[in-house]
mmCIF file of C-alpha atoms in Angstrom:
data_model
loop_
_atom_site.group_PDB
_atom_site.id
_atom_site.type_symbol
_atom_site.label_atom_id
_atom_site.label_comp_id
_atom_site.label_asym_id
_atom_site.label_seq_id
_atom_site.Cartn_x
_atom_site.Cartn_y
_atom_site.Cartn_z
ATOM 1 C CA MET A 1 -39.282 3.613 47.154
ATOM 2 C CA SER A 2 -39.697 7.598 47.095
ATOM 3 C CA ASN A 3 -40.434 9.203 43.971
ATOM 4 C CA GLY A 4 -36.767 10.882 43.848
ATOM 5 C CA SER A 5 -35.333 7.180 44.188
ATOM 6 C CA LYS A 6 -37.554 6.062 41.035
ATOM 7 C CA ARG A 7 -36.546 9.112 39.242
ATOM 8 C CA GLY A 8 -32.959 8.307 39.974
ATOM 9 C CA PHE A 9 -33.498 4.636 39.100
ATOM 10 C CA GLY A 10 -35.241 5.544 35.974
ATOM 11 C CA ILE A 11 -32.372 7.895 34.974
ATOM 12 C CA ILE A 12 -29.717 5.333 35.296
ATOM 13 C CA ARG A 13 -31.715 2.849 33.476
ATOM 14 C CA LEU A 14 -32.131 5.235 30.670
ATOM 15 C CA ILE A 15 -28.453 5.753 30.508
ATOM 16 C CA ILE A 16 -27.629 2.222 30.588
ATOM 17 C CA THR A 17 -29.836 1.911 27.644
ATOM 18 C CA LEU A 18 -28.264 4.414 25.790
ATOM 19 C CA LEU A 19 -25.032 3.034 26.362
ATOM 20 C CA ILE A 20 -26.057 -0.354 25.120
ATOM 21 C CA VAL A 21 -27.654 1.515 21.922
ATOM 22 C CA ALA A 22 -24.360 3.242 21.430
ATOM 23 C CA VAL A 23 -22.066 0.085 21.654
ATOM 24 C CA ILE A 24 -24.357 -1.683 19.458
ATOM 25 C CA GLY A 25 -24.501 1.069 16.976
ATOM 26 C CA PHE A 26 -20.635 1.509 16.939
ATOM 27 C CA GLY A 27 -20.367 -2.403 16.357
ATOM 28 C CA GLY A 28 -22.525 -2.160 13.644
ATOM 29 C CA TRP A 29 -20.619 1.258 11.974
ATOM 30 C CA ILE A 30 -17.084 -0.387 12.716
ATOM 31 C CA GLY A 31 -18.431 -4.029 11.323
ATOM 32 C CA LEU A 32 -19.547 -2.133 8.244
ATOM 33 C CA SER A 33 -16.201 -0.254 7.803
ATOM 34 C CA PHE A 34 -14.115 -3.481 8.617
ATOM 35 C CA LYS A 35 -16.313 -5.241 5.756
ATOM 36 C CA LYS A 36 -15.350 -2.343 3.334
ATOM 37 C CA VAL A 37 -11.788 -2.182 3.982
ATOM 38 C CA SER A 38 -11.463 -6.136 4.091
ATOM 39 C CA ASP A 39 -12.910 -6.376 0.405
ATOM 40 C CA LEU A 40 -10.639 -3.436 -0.688
ATOM 41 C CA PHE A 41 -7.289 -5.268 0.862
ATOM 42 C CA SER A 42 -8.481 -8.654 -0.867
ATOM 43 C CA GLN A 43 -8.858 -6.909 -4.246
ATOM 44 C CA ALA A 44 -5.527 -4.820 -3.854
ATOM 45 C CA SER A 45 -3.880 -8.140 -2.882
ATOM 46 C CA ASN A 46 -5.144 -9.832 -5.960
ATOM 47 C CA ALA A 47 -4.043 -6.770 -8.123
ATOM 48 C CA TYR A 48 -0.428 -6.888 -6.756
ATOM 49 C CA THR A 49 -0.060 -10.680 -7.540
ATOM 50 C CA GLN A 50 -1.344 -9.588 -11.082
ATOM 51 C CA VAL A 51 1.311 -7.124 -11.161
ATOM 52 C CA GLN A 52 4.052 -9.530 -10.076
ATOM 53 C CA SER A 53 2.851 -11.928 -12.622
ATOM 54 C CA SER A 54 2.929 -9.444 -15.402
ATOM 55 C CA VAL A 55 6.532 -8.190 -14.739
ATOM 56 C CA GLU A 56 7.601 -11.678 -14.551
ATOM 57 C CA ALA A 57 6.157 -11.975 -18.204
ATOM 58 C CA GLN A 58 7.665 -8.399 -19.175
ATOM 59 C CA ASP A 59 4.159 -7.328 -19.797
ATOM 60 C CA TYR A 60 4.867 -3.866 -18.222
ATOM 61 C CA SER A 61 1.694 -2.502 -19.614
ATOM 62 C CA SER A 62 -0.408 -4.808 -17.880
ATOM 63 C CA ALA A 63 1.609 -4.381 -14.924
ATOM 64 C CA LEU A 64 1.021 -0.871 -15.093
ATOM 65 C CA VAL A 65 -2.715 -1.163 -15.280
ATOM 66 C CA TYR A 66 -3.011 -3.643 -12.110
ATOM 67 C CA ALA A 67 -0.648 -1.308 -10.007
ATOM 68 C CA ARG A 68 -2.781 1.728 -10.741
ATOM 69 C CA THR A 69 -5.831 -0.375 -9.743
ATOM 70 C CA ALA A 70 -3.991 -1.424 -6.303
ATOM 71 C CA ALA A 71 -3.100 1.968 -5.812
ATOM 72 C CA SER A 72 -6.713 3.060 -5.888
ATOM 73 C CA LEU A 73 -7.944 0.558 -3.864
ATOM 74 C CA THR A 74 -5.220 0.774 -0.923
ATOM 75 C CA SER A 75 -6.119 4.646 -1.270
ATOM 76 C CA GLN A 76 -9.786 3.987 -0.736
ATOM 77 C CA ALA A 77 -8.769 1.621 2.127
ATOM 78 C CA SER A 78 -6.526 4.175 3.699
ATOM 79 C CA THR A 79 -9.096 7.020 3.512
ATOM 80 C CA GLU A 80 -11.676 4.518 5.222
ATOM 81 C CA LEU A 81 -9.240 3.580 8.078
ATOM 82 C CA GLN A 82 -8.874 7.676 8.651
ATOM 83 C CA GLY A 83 -12.392 7.772 9.478
ATOM 84 C CA VAL A 84 -13.880 8.618 12.986
ATOM 85 C CA GLN A 85 -14.882 5.175 13.575
ATOM 86 C CA TRP A 86 -11.335 4.119 13.385
ATOM 87 C CA GLU A 87 -10.213 6.913 15.629
ATOM 88 C CA ILE A 88 -12.514 5.880 18.123
ATOM 89 C CA ALA A 89 -11.643 2.137 17.859
ATOM 90 C CA SER A 90 -8.036 3.034 18.343
ATOM 91 C CA LYS A 91 -8.610 4.444 21.729
ATOM 92 C CA ILE A 92 -10.523 1.496 23.045
ATOM 93 C CA PRO A 93 -8.410 -0.758 25.252
ATOM 94 C CA VAL A 94 -7.225 -4.174 23.595
ATOM 95 C CA LEU A 95 -9.205 -3.456 20.086
ATOM 96 C CA GLY A 96 -7.151 -0.335 20.016
ATOM 97 C CA GLU A 97 -3.951 -2.162 18.883
ATOM 98 C CA ASP A 98 -5.954 -4.142 16.355
ATOM 99 C CA ALA A 99 -7.305 -0.911 15.032
ATOM 100 C CA GLY A 100 -3.649 0.610 14.854
ATOM 101 C CA ILE A 101 -2.518 -2.674 12.975
ATOM 102 C CA MET A 102 -5.292 -2.094 10.145
ATOM 103 C CA ARG A 103 -4.217 1.474 9.988
ATOM 104 C CA SER A 104 -0.766 0.504 9.596
ATOM 105 C CA LEU A 105 -1.710 -1.898 6.729
ATOM 106 C CA GLY A 106 -3.510 0.868 5.046
ATOM 107 C CA SER A 107 -0.557 3.225 5.320
ATOM 108 C CA VAL A 108 2.178 0.566 4.242
ATOM 109 C CA SER A 109 0.173 -0.860 0.977
ATOM 110 C CA GLY A 110 -0.641 3.015 0.105
ATOM 111 C CA ASN A 111 2.950 3.703 0.187
ATOM 112 C CA LEU A 112 4.291 0.746 -1.574
ATOM 113 C CA ALA A 113 1.826 1.449 -4.390
ATOM 114 C CA ASP A 114 2.330 5.224 -4.637
ATOM 115 C CA GLY A 115 5.949 5.283 -3.653
ATOM 116 C CA ALA A 116 7.406 2.390 -5.089
ATOM 117 C CA VAL A 117 5.467 0.273 -7.749
ATOM 118 C CA LEU A 118 3.852 3.140 -9.536
ATOM 119 C CA PRO A 119 6.610 5.483 -10.213
ATOM 120 C CA VAL A 120 8.861 2.686 -11.566
ATOM 121 C CA LEU A 121 6.389 1.201 -13.861
ATOM 122 C CA ASP A 122 5.422 4.750 -14.971
ATOM 123 C CA ALA A 123 9.190 5.308 -15.913
ATOM 124 C CA TRP A 124 9.478 1.930 -17.349
ATOM 125 C CA ASP A 125 6.504 2.141 -19.383
ATOM 126 C CA THR A 126 7.405 5.685 -20.586
ATOM 127 C CA LEU A 127 11.037 4.480 -21.818
ATOM 128 C CA ALA A 128 9.155 1.363 -23.464
ATOM 129 C CA LYS A 129 6.655 3.504 -25.363
ATOM 130 C CA GLU A 130 9.681 5.306 -26.900
ATOM 131 C CA GLY A 131 11.639 2.342 -27.846
ATOM 132 C CA VAL A 132 14.397 2.896 -25.317
ATOM 133 C CA VAL A 133 13.215 -0.164 -23.530
ATOM 134 C CA VAL A 134 12.512 -3.299 -25.804
ATOM 135 C CA ASN A 135 11.456 -6.668 -24.540
ATOM 136 C CA GLY A 136 12.888 -5.667 -21.220
ATOM 137 C CA THR A 137 15.940 -4.801 -22.162
ATOM 138 C CA LEU A 138 17.879 -1.267 -22.412
ATOM 139 C CA ASP A 139 18.459 -0.291 -26.060
ATOM 140 C CA THR A 140 21.817 1.541 -25.405
ATOM 141 C CA SER A 141 21.832 2.971 -28.870
ATOM 142 C CA LYS A 142 18.917 5.081 -27.963
ATOM 143 C CA VAL A 143 20.138 6.298 -24.461
ATOM 144 C CA GLN A 144 21.631 9.515 -25.384
ATOM 145 C CA GLU A 145 18.572 11.049 -27.126
ATOM 146 C CA LYS A 146 16.527 10.152 -23.845
ATOM 147 C CA LEU A 147 19.439 10.858 -21.581
ATOM 148 C CA ASP A 148 17.424 12.612 -18.792
ATOM 149 C CA GLN A 149 14.606 9.791 -18.901
ATOM 150 C CA VAL A 150 17.192 7.055 -18.541
ATOM 151 C CA ILE A 151 18.919 8.899 -15.645
ATOM 152 C CA GLY A 152 15.478 9.269 -14.000
ATOM 153 C CA LEU A 153 14.558 5.650 -14.300
ATOM 154 C CA ALA A 154 17.673 4.753 -12.428
ATOM 155 C CA ASP A 155 16.938 7.534 -9.648
ATOM 156 C CA THR A 156 13.352 6.334 -9.272
ATOM 157 C CA ILE A 157 14.292 2.606 -8.985
ATOM 158 C CA LYS A 158 16.622 3.498 -6.146
ATOM 159 C CA SER A 159 13.966 5.832 -4.577
ATOM 160 C CA ALA A 160 11.616 2.985 -4.773
ATOM 161 C CA ASP A 161 14.078 0.667 -2.934
ATOM 162 C CA THR A 162 14.017 3.135 -0.262
ATOM 163 C CA VAL A 163 10.297 2.975 0.181
ATOM 164 C CA VAL A 164 10.264 -0.599 0.263
ATOM 165 C CA ASN A 165 12.776 -0.788 2.990
ATOM 166 C CA GLU A 166 10.530 1.608 4.865
ATOM 167 C CA CYS A 167 7.756 -0.345 4.483
ATOM 168 C CA ASN A 168 9.430 -3.636 5.459
ATOM 169 C CA ALA A 169 10.400 -1.685 8.870
ATOM 170 C CA GLN A 170 7.110 -0.549 9.479
ATOM 171 C CA LEU A 171 5.795 -4.540 9.008
ATOM 172 C CA SER A 172 8.605 -5.788 11.174
ATOM 173 C CA VAL A 173 7.452 -3.844 14.277
ATOM 174 C CA LEU A 174 3.552 -4.619 14.074
ATOM 175 C CA PRO A 175 2.564 -6.748 17.002
ATOM 176 C CA THR A 176 0.530 -9.911 16.554
ATOM 177 C CA SER A 177 -3.315 -9.111 16.128
ATOM 178 C CA HIS A 178 -6.116 -10.630 18.265
ATOM 179 C CA PHE A 179 -7.679 -11.509 15.260
ATOM 180 C CA ASP A 180 -6.569 -14.380 12.990
ATOM 181 C CA VAL A 181 -7.718 -12.398 9.748
ATOM 182 C CA LEU A 182 -5.605 -9.353 10.588
ATOM 183 C CA ASN A 183 -2.556 -11.716 11.023
ATOM 184 C CA GLN A 184 -3.173 -13.235 7.631
ATOM 185 C CA TRP A 185 -3.332 -9.603 5.949
ATOM 186 C CA VAL A 186 -0.229 -8.600 7.542
ATOM 187 C CA ALA A 187 1.422 -11.949 6.132
ATOM 188 C CA GLN A 188 -0.025 -11.146 2.753
ATOM 189 C CA LEU A 189 1.353 -7.620 2.649
ATOM 190 C CA ARG A 190 4.825 -8.813 4.001
ATOM 191 C CA THR A 191 4.745 -11.364 0.966
ATOM 192 C CA THR A 192 3.748 -8.630 -1.525
ATOM 193 C CA VAL A 193 6.687 -6.306 -0.163
ATOM 194 C CA ALA A 194 9.104 -8.912 -0.722
ATOM 195 C CA SER A 195 7.868 -9.632 -4.110
ATOM 196 C CA ALA A 196 8.390 -5.898 -5.083
ATOM 197 C CA ASP A 197 11.939 -6.105 -3.225
ATOM 198 C CA THR A 198 12.766 -9.002 -5.761
ATOM 199 C CA ALA A 199 11.456 -7.211 -8.662
ATOM 200 C CA LEU A 200 13.374 -3.908 -7.578
ATOM 201 C CA ASN A 201 16.675 -6.265 -7.110
ATOM 202 C CA GLN A 202 16.264 -7.461 -10.755
ATOM 203 C CA LEU A 203 15.822 -3.948 -11.875
ATOM 204 C CA SER A 204 18.713 -2.669 -9.983
ATOM 205 C CA GLY A 205 21.214 -4.315 -12.369
ATOM 206 C CA ILE A 206 19.807 -2.371 -15.185
ATOM 207 C CA ALA A 207 19.716 0.924 -12.958
ATOM 208 C CA ASN A 208 23.472 0.312 -12.594
ATOM 209 C CA LEU A 209 23.829 -0.080 -16.443
ATOM 210 C CA VAL A 210 22.042 3.105 -16.854
ATOM 211 C CA THR A 211 24.056 5.175 -14.618
ATOM 212 C CA GLY A 212 27.184 3.635 -16.015
ATOM 213 C CA THR A 213 26.064 4.261 -19.587
ATOM 214 C CA ALA A 214 24.952 7.986 -18.514
ATOM 215 C CA SER A 215 28.197 8.658 -17.109
ATOM 216 C CA LEU A 216 29.746 7.329 -20.022
ATOM 217 C CA PHE A 217 27.818 9.324 -22.417
ATOM 218 C CA SER A 218 28.374 12.409 -20.120
ATOM 219 C CA SER A 219 32.004 12.124 -20.348
ATOM 220 C CA ILE A 220 31.846 11.757 -24.247
ATOM 221 C CA THR A 221 29.758 14.510 -24.741
ATOM 222 C CA SER A 222 31.889 16.799 -22.313
ATOM 223 C CA SER A 223 35.120 16.263 -24.020
ATOM 224 C CA VAL A 224 33.838 16.797 -27.555
#
């Protein structure tokens, strides 16, 4: 074998070695990131479960604490999923589809927390602290003095309902993952979104009452 052939073979072997090292390194990199996101999703799912339990118990202060925890966790997961490693993974055949599912989960869970759950609970908690909402019921005798905030609650509930519908639409078009754990996460998030939808449907009656009461007070005050 000539020296030129030996050099050529040596370069090819070096390139192959570097590629193997790069693949192993990327595997470790994406694996650590996957573990971090997995932990964050798991904790966020538990927090959402506590939100639902607290709302059912009409313990809105606790619900708000858990909702903020869920929002923080999903925000961290979403940030992690925007990393270079996931951008690379999204370009890899087959694996790219699963990376896309994970990134969608981060986007949907973050949108659910920031665009629906937190705004409603924040508005509700504010009215509860000011005595307009007592034991989960609107005190109509105090509506007039907090009319703007009461109308704000109704608008917030309606906006949140739109966000939940968007989350449902995003989840409905996700493909089946090649990994069971991702399919389980998608199923869990669908359950969480469905729970939020149910809670908002229960609050929509209050929103309608609020809107009707606000219209009534507006008519009274304008005619005086």
